[in-house]
mmCIF file of N, CA, C and O in Angstrom:
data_model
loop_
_atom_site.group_PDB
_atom_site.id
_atom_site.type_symbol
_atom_site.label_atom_id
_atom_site.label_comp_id
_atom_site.label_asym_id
_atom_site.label_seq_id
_atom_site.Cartn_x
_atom_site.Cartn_y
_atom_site.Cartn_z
ATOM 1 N N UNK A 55 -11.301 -112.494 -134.329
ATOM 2 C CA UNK A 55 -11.801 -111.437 -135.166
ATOM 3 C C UNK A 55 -10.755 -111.044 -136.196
ATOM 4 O O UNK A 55 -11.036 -110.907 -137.386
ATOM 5 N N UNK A 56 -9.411 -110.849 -135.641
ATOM 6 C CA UNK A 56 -8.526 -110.388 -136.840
ATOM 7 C C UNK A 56 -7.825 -111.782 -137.457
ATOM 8 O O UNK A 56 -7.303 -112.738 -136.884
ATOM 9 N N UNK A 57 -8.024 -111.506 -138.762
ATOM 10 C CA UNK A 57 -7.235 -113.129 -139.671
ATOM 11 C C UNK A 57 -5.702 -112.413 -140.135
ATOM 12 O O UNK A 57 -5.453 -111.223 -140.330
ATOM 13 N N UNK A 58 -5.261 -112.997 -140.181
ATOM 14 C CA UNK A 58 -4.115 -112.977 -140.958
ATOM 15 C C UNK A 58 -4.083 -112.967 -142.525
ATOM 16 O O UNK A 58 -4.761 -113.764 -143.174
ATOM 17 N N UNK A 59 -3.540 -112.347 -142.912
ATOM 18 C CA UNK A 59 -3.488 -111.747 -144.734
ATOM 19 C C UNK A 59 -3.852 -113.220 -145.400
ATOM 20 O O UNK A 59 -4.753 -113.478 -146.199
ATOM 21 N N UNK A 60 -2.626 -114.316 -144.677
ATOM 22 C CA UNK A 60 -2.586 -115.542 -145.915
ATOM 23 C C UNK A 60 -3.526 -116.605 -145.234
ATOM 24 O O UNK A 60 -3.202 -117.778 -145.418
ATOM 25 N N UNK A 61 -4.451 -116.401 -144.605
ATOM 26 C CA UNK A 61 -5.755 -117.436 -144.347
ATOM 27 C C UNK A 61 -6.976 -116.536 -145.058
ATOM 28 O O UNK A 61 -8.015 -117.025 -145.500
ATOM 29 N N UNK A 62 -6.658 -115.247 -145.070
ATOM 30 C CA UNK A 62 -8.227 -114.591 -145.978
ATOM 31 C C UNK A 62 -7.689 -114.959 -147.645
ATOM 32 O O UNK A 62 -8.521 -115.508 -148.367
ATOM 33 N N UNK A 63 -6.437 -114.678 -148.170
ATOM 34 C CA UNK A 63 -6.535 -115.091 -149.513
ATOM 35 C C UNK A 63 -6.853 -116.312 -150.102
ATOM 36 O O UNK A 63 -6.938 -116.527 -151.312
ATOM 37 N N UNK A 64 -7.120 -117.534 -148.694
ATOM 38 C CA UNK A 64 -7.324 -119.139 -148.995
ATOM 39 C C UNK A 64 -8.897 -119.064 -149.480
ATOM 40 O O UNK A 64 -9.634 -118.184 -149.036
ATOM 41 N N UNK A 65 -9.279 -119.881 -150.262
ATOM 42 C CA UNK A 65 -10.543 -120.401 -150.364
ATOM 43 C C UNK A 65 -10.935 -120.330 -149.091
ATOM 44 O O UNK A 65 -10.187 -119.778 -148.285
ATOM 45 N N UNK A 66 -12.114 -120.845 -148.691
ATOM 46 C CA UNK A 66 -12.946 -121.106 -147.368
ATOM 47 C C UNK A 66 -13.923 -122.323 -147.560
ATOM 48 O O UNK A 66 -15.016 -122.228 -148.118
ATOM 49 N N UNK A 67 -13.473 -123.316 -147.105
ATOM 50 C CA UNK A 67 -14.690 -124.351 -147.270
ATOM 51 C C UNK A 67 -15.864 -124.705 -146.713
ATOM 52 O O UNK A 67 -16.379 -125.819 -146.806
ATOM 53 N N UNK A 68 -16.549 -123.222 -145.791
ATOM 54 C CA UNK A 68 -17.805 -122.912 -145.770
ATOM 55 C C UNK A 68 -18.603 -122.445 -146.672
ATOM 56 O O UNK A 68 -19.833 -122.495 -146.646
ATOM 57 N N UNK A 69 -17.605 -121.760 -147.881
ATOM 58 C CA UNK A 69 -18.367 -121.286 -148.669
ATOM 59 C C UNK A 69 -18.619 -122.028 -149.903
ATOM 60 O O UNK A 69 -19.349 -121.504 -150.744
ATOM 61 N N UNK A 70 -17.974 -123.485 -150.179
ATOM 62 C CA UNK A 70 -17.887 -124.302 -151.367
ATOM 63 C C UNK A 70 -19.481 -124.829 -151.549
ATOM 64 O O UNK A 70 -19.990 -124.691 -152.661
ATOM 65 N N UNK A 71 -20.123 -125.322 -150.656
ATOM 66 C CA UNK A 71 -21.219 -125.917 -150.840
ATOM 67 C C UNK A 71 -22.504 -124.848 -151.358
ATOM 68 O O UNK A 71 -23.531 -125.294 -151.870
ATOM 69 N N UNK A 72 -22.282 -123.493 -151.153
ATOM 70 C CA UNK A 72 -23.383 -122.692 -151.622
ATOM 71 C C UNK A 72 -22.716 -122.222 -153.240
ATOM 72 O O UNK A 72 -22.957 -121.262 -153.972
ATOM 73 N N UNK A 73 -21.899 -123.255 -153.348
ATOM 74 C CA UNK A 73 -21.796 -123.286 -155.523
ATOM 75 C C UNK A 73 -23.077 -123.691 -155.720
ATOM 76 O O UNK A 73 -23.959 -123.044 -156.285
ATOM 77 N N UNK A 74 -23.170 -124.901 -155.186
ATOM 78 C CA UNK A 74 -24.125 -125.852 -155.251
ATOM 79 C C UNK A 74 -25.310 -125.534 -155.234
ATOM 80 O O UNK A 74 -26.070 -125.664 -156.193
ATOM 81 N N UNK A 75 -25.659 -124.998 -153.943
ATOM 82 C CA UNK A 75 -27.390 -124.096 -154.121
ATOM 83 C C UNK A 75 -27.686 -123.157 -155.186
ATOM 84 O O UNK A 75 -28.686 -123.080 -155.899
ATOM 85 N N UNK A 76 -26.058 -122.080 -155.146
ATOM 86 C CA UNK A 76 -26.629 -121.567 -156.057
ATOM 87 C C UNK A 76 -26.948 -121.644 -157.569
ATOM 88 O O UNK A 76 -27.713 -120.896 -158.178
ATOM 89 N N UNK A 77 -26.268 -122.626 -158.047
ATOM 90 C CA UNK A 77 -26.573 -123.203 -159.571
ATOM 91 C C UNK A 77 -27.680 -123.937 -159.238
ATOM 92 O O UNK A 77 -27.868 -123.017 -158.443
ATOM 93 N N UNK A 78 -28.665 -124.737 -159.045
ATOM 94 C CA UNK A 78 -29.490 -125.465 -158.296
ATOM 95 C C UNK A 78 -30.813 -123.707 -158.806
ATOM 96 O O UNK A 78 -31.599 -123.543 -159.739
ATOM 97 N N UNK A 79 -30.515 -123.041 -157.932
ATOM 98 C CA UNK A 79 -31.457 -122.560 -157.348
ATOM 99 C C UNK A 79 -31.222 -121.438 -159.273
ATOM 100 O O UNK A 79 -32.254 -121.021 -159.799
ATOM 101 N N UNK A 80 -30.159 -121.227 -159.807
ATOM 102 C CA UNK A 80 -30.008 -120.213 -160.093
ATOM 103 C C UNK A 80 -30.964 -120.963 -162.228
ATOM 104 O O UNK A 80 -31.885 -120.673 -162.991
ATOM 105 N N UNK A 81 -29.919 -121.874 -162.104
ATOM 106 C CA UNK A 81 -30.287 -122.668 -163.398
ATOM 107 C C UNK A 81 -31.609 -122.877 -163.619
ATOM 108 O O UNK A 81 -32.155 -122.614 -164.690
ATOM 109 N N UNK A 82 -32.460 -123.587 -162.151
ATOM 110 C CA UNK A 82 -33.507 -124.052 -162.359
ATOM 111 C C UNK A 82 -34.676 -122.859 -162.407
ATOM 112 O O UNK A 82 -35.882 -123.088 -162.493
ATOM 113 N N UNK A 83 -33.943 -121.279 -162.317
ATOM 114 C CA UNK A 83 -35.155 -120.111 -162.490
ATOM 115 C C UNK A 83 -34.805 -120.041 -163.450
ATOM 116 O O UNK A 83 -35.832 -120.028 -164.129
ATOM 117 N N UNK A 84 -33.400 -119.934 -164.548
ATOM 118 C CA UNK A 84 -33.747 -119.559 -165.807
ATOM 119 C C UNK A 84 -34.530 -120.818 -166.214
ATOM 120 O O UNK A 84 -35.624 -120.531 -166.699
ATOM 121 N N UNK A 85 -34.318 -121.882 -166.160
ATOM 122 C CA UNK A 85 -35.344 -123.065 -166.861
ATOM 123 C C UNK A 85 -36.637 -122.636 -166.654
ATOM 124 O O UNK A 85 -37.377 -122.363 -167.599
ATOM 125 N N UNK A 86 -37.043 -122.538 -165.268
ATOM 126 C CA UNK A 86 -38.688 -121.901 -165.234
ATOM 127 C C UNK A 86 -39.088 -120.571 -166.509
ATOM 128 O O UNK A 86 -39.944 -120.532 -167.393
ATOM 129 N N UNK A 87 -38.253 -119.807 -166.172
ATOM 130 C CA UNK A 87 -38.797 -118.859 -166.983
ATOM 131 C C UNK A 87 -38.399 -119.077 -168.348
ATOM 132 O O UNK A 87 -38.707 -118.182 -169.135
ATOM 133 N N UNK A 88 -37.587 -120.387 -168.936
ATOM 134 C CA UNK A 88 -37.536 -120.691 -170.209
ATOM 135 C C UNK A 88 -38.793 -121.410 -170.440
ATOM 136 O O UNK A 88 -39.295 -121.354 -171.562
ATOM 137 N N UNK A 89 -39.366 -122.090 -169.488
ATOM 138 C CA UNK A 89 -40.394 -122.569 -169.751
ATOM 139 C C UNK A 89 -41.815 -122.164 -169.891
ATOM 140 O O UNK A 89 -42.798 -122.664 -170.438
ATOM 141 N N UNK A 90 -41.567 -121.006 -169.158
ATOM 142 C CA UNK A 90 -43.246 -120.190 -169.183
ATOM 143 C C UNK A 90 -42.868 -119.483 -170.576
ATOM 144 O O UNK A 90 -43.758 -119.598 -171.418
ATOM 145 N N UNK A 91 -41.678 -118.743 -171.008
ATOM 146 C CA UNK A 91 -41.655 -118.314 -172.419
ATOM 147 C C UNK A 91 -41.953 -118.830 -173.314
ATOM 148 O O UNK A 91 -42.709 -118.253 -174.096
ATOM 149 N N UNK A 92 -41.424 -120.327 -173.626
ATOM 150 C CA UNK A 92 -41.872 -121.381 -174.514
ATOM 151 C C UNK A 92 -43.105 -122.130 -174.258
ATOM 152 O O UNK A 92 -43.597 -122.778 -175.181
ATOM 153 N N UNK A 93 -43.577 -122.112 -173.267
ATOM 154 C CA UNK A 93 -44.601 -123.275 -173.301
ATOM 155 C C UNK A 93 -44.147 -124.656 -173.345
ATOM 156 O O UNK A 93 -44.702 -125.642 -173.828
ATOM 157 N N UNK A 94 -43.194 -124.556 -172.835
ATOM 158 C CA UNK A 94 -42.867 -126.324 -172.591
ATOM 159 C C UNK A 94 -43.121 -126.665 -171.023
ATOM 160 O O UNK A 94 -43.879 -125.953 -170.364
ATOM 161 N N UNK A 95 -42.368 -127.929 -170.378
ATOM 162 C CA UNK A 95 -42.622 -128.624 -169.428
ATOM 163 C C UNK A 95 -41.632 -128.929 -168.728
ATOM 164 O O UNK A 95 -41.928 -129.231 -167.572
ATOM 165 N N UNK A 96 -40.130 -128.981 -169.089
ATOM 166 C CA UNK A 96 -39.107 -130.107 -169.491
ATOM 167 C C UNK A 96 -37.939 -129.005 -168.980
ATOM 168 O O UNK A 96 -37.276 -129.661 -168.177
ATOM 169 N N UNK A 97 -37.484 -127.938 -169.036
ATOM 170 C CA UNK A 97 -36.447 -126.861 -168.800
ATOM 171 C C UNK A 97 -36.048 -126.695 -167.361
ATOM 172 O O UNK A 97 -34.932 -126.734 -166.845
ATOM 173 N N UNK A 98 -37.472 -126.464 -166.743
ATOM 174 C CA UNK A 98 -37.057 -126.541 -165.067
ATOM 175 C C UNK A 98 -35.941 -127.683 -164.487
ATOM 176 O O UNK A 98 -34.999 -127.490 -163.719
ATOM 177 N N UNK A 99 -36.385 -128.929 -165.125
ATOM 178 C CA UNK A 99 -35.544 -130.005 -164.473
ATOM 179 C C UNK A 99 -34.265 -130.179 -165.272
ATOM 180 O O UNK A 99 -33.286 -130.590 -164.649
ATOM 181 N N UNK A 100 -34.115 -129.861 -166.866
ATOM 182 C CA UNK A 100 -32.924 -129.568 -167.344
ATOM 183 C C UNK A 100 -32.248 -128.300 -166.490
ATOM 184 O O UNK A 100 -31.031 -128.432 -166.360
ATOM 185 N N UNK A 101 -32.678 -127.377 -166.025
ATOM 186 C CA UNK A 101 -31.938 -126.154 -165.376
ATOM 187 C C UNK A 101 -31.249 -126.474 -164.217
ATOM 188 O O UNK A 101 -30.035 -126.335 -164.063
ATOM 189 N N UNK A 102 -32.452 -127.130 -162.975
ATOM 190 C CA UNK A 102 -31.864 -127.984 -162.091
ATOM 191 C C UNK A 102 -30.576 -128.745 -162.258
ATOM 192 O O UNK A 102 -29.511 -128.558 -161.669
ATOM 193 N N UNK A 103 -30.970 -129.901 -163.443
ATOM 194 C CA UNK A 103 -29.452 -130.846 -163.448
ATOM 195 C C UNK A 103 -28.891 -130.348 -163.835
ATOM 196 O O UNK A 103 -28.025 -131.219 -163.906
ATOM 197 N N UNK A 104 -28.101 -128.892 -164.623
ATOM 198 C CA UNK A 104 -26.984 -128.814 -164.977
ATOM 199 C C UNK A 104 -26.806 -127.752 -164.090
ATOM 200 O O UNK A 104 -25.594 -127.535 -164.078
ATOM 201 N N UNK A 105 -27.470 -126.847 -163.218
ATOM 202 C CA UNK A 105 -26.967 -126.324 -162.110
ATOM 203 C C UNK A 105 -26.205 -127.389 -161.184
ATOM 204 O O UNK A 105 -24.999 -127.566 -161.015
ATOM 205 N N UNK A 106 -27.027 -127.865 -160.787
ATOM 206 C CA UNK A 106 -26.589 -129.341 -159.476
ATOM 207 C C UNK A 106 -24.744 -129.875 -160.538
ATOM 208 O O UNK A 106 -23.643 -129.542 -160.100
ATOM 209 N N UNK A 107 -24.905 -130.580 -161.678
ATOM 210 C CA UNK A 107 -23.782 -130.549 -162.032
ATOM 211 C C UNK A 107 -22.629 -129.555 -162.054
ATOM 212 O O UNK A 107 -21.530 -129.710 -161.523
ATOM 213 N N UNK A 108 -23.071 -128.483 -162.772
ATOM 214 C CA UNK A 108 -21.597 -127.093 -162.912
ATOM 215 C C UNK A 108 -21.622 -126.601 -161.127
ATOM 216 O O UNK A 108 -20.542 -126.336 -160.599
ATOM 217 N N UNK A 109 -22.637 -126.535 -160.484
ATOM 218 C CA UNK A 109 -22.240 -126.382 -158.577
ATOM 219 C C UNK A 109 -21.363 -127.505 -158.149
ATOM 220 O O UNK A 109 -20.270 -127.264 -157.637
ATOM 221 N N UNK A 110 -21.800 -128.757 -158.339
ATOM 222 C CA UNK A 110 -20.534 -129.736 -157.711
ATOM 223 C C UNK A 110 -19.473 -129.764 -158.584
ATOM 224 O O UNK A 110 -18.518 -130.237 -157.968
ATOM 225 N N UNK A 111 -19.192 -129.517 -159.608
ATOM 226 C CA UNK A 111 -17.735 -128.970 -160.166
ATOM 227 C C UNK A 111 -17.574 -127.732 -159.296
ATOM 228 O O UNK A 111 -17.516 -127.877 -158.075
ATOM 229 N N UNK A 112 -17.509 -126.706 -159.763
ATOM 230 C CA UNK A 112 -17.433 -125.703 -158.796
ATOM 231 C C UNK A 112 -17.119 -125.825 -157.286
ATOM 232 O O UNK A 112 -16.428 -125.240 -156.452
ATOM 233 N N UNK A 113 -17.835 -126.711 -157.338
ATOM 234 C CA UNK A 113 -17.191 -126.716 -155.220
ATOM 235 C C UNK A 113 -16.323 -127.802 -155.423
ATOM 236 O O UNK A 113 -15.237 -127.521 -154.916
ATOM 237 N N UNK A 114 -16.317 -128.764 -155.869
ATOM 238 C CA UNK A 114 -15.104 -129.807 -156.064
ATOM 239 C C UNK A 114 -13.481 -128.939 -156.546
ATOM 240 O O UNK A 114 -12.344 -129.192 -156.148
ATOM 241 N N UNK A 115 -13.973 -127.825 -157.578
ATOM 242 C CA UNK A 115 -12.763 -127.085 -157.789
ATOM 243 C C UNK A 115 -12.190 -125.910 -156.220
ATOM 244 O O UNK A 115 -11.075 -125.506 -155.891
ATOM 245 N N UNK A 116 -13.357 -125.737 -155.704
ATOM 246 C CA UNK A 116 -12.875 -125.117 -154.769
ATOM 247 C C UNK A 116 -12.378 -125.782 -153.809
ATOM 248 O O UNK A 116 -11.260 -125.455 -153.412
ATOM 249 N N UNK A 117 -12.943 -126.677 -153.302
ATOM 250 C CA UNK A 117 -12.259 -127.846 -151.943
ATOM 251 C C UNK A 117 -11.152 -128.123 -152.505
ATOM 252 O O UNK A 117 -10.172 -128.013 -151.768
ATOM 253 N N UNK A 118 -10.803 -128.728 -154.472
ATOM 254 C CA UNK A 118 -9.269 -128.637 -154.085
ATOM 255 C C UNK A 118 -8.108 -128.152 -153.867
ATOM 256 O O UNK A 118 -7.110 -128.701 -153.402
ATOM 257 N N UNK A 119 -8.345 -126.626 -154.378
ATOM 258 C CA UNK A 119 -7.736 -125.605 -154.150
ATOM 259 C C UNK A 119 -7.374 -125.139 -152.761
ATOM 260 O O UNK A 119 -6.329 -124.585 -152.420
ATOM 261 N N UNK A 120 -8.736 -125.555 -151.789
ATOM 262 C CA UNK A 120 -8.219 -125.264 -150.315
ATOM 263 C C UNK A 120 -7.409 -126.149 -149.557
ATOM 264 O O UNK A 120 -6.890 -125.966 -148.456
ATOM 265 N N UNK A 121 -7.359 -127.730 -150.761
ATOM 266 C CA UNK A 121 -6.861 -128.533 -149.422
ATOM 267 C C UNK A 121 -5.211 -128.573 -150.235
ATOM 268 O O UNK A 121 -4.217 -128.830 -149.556
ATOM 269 N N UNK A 122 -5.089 -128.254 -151.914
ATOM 270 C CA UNK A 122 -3.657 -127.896 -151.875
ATOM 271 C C UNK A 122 -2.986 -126.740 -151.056
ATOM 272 O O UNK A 122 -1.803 -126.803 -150.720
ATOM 273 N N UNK A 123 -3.764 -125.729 -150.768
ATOM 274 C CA UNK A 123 -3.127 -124.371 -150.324
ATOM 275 C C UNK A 123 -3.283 -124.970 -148.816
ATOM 276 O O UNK A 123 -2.375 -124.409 -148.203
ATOM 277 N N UNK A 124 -3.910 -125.749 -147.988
ATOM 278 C CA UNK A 124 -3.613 -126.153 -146.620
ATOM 279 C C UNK A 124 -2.338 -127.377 -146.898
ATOM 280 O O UNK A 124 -1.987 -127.512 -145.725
ATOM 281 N N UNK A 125 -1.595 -128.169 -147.550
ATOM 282 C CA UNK A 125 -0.660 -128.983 -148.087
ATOM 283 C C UNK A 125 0.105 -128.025 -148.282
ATOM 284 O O UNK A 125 1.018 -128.691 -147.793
ATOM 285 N N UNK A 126 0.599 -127.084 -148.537
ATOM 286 C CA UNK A 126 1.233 -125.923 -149.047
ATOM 287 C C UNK A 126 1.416 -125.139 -147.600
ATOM 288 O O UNK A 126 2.640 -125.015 -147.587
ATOM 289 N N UNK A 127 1.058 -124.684 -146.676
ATOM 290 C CA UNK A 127 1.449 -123.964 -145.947
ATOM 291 C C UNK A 127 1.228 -124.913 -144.305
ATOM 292 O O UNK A 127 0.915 -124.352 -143.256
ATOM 293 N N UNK A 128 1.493 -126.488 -144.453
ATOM 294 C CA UNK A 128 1.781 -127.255 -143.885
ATOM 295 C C UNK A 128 3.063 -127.718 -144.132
ATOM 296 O O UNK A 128 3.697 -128.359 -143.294
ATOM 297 N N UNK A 129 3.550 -127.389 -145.407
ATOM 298 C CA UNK A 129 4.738 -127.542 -145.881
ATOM 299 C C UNK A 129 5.634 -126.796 -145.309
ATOM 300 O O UNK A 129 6.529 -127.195 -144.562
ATOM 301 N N UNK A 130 5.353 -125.355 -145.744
ATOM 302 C CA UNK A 130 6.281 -124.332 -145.555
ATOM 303 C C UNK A 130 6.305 -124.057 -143.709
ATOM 304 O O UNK A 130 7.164 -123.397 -143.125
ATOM 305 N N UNK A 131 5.192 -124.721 -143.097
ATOM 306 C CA UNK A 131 6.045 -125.071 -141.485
ATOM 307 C C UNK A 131 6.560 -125.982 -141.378
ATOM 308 O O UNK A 131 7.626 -125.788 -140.794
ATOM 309 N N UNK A 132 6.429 -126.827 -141.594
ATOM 310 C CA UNK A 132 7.321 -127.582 -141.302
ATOM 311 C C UNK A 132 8.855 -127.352 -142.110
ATOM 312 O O UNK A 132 9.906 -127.688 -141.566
ATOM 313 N N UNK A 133 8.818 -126.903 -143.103
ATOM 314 C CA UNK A 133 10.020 -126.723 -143.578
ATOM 315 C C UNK A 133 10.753 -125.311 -142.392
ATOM 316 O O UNK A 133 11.847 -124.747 -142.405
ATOM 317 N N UNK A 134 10.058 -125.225 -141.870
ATOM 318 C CA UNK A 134 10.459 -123.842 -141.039
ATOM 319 C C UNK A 134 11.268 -124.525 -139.440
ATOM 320 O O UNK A 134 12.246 -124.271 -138.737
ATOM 321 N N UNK A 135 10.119 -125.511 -139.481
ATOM 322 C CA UNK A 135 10.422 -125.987 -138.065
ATOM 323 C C UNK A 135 11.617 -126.312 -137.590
ATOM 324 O O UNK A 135 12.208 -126.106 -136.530
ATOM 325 N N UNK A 136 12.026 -127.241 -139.276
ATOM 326 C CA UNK A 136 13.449 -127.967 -139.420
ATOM 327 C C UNK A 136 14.913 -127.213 -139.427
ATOM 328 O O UNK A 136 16.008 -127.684 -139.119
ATOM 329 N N UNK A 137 14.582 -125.914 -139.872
ATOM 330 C CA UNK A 137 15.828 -124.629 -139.822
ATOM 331 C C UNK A 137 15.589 -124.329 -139.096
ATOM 332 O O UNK A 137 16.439 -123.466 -138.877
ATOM 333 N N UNK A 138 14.656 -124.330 -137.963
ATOM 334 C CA UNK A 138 14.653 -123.926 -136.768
ATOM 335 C C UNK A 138 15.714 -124.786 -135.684
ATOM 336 O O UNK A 138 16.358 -124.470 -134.684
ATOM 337 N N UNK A 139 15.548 -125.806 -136.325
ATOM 338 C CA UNK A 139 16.190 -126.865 -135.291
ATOM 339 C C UNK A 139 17.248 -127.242 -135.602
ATOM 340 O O UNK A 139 17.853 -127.746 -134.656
ATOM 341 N N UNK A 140 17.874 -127.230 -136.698
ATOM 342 C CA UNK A 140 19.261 -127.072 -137.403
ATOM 343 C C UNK A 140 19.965 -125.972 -136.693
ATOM 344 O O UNK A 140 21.033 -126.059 -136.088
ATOM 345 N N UNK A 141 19.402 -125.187 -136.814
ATOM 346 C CA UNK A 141 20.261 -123.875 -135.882
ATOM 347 C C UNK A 141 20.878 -124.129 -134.532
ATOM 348 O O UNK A 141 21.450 -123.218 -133.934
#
């Protein structure tokens, strides 16, 4: 139940994949409702693909951010371990 300060300031890579739904889900309502405004056909599935695209950027930017900051404080133990054992 209780986290520690420097695992809540990390990304979370439960939460990377709902970039994804939500551009998906979010793009393809403004396309709908660009499309009932205009009278076209064609917006829904443009809304879709560039949600689905800017969501997997988005979570691709987030997964790498979590797996440098897990490289990063895999570092700084082990760099710990070693002055530990020097001593």
């Amino acid at each position: 139940m209780a986290e520690s300060s420097a695992s809540s300031s990390q990304p979370r890579s439960n939460g990377a994949p709902s970039y994804l739904v939500a551009g998906v889900l979010f793009y393809g309502a403004v396309g709908w409702l660009l499309d009932q405004w205009l009278g076209t056909r064609y917006l829904v599935a443009v809304g879709v693909l560039l949600g689905a695209g800017l969501g997997t950027y988005l979570m691709i930017l987030q997964l790498t951010r979590l797996t440098a900051g897990e490289q990063e404080s895999t570092t700084q133990t082990s760099d710990k371990t070693s002055i530990e054992e020097s001593e």
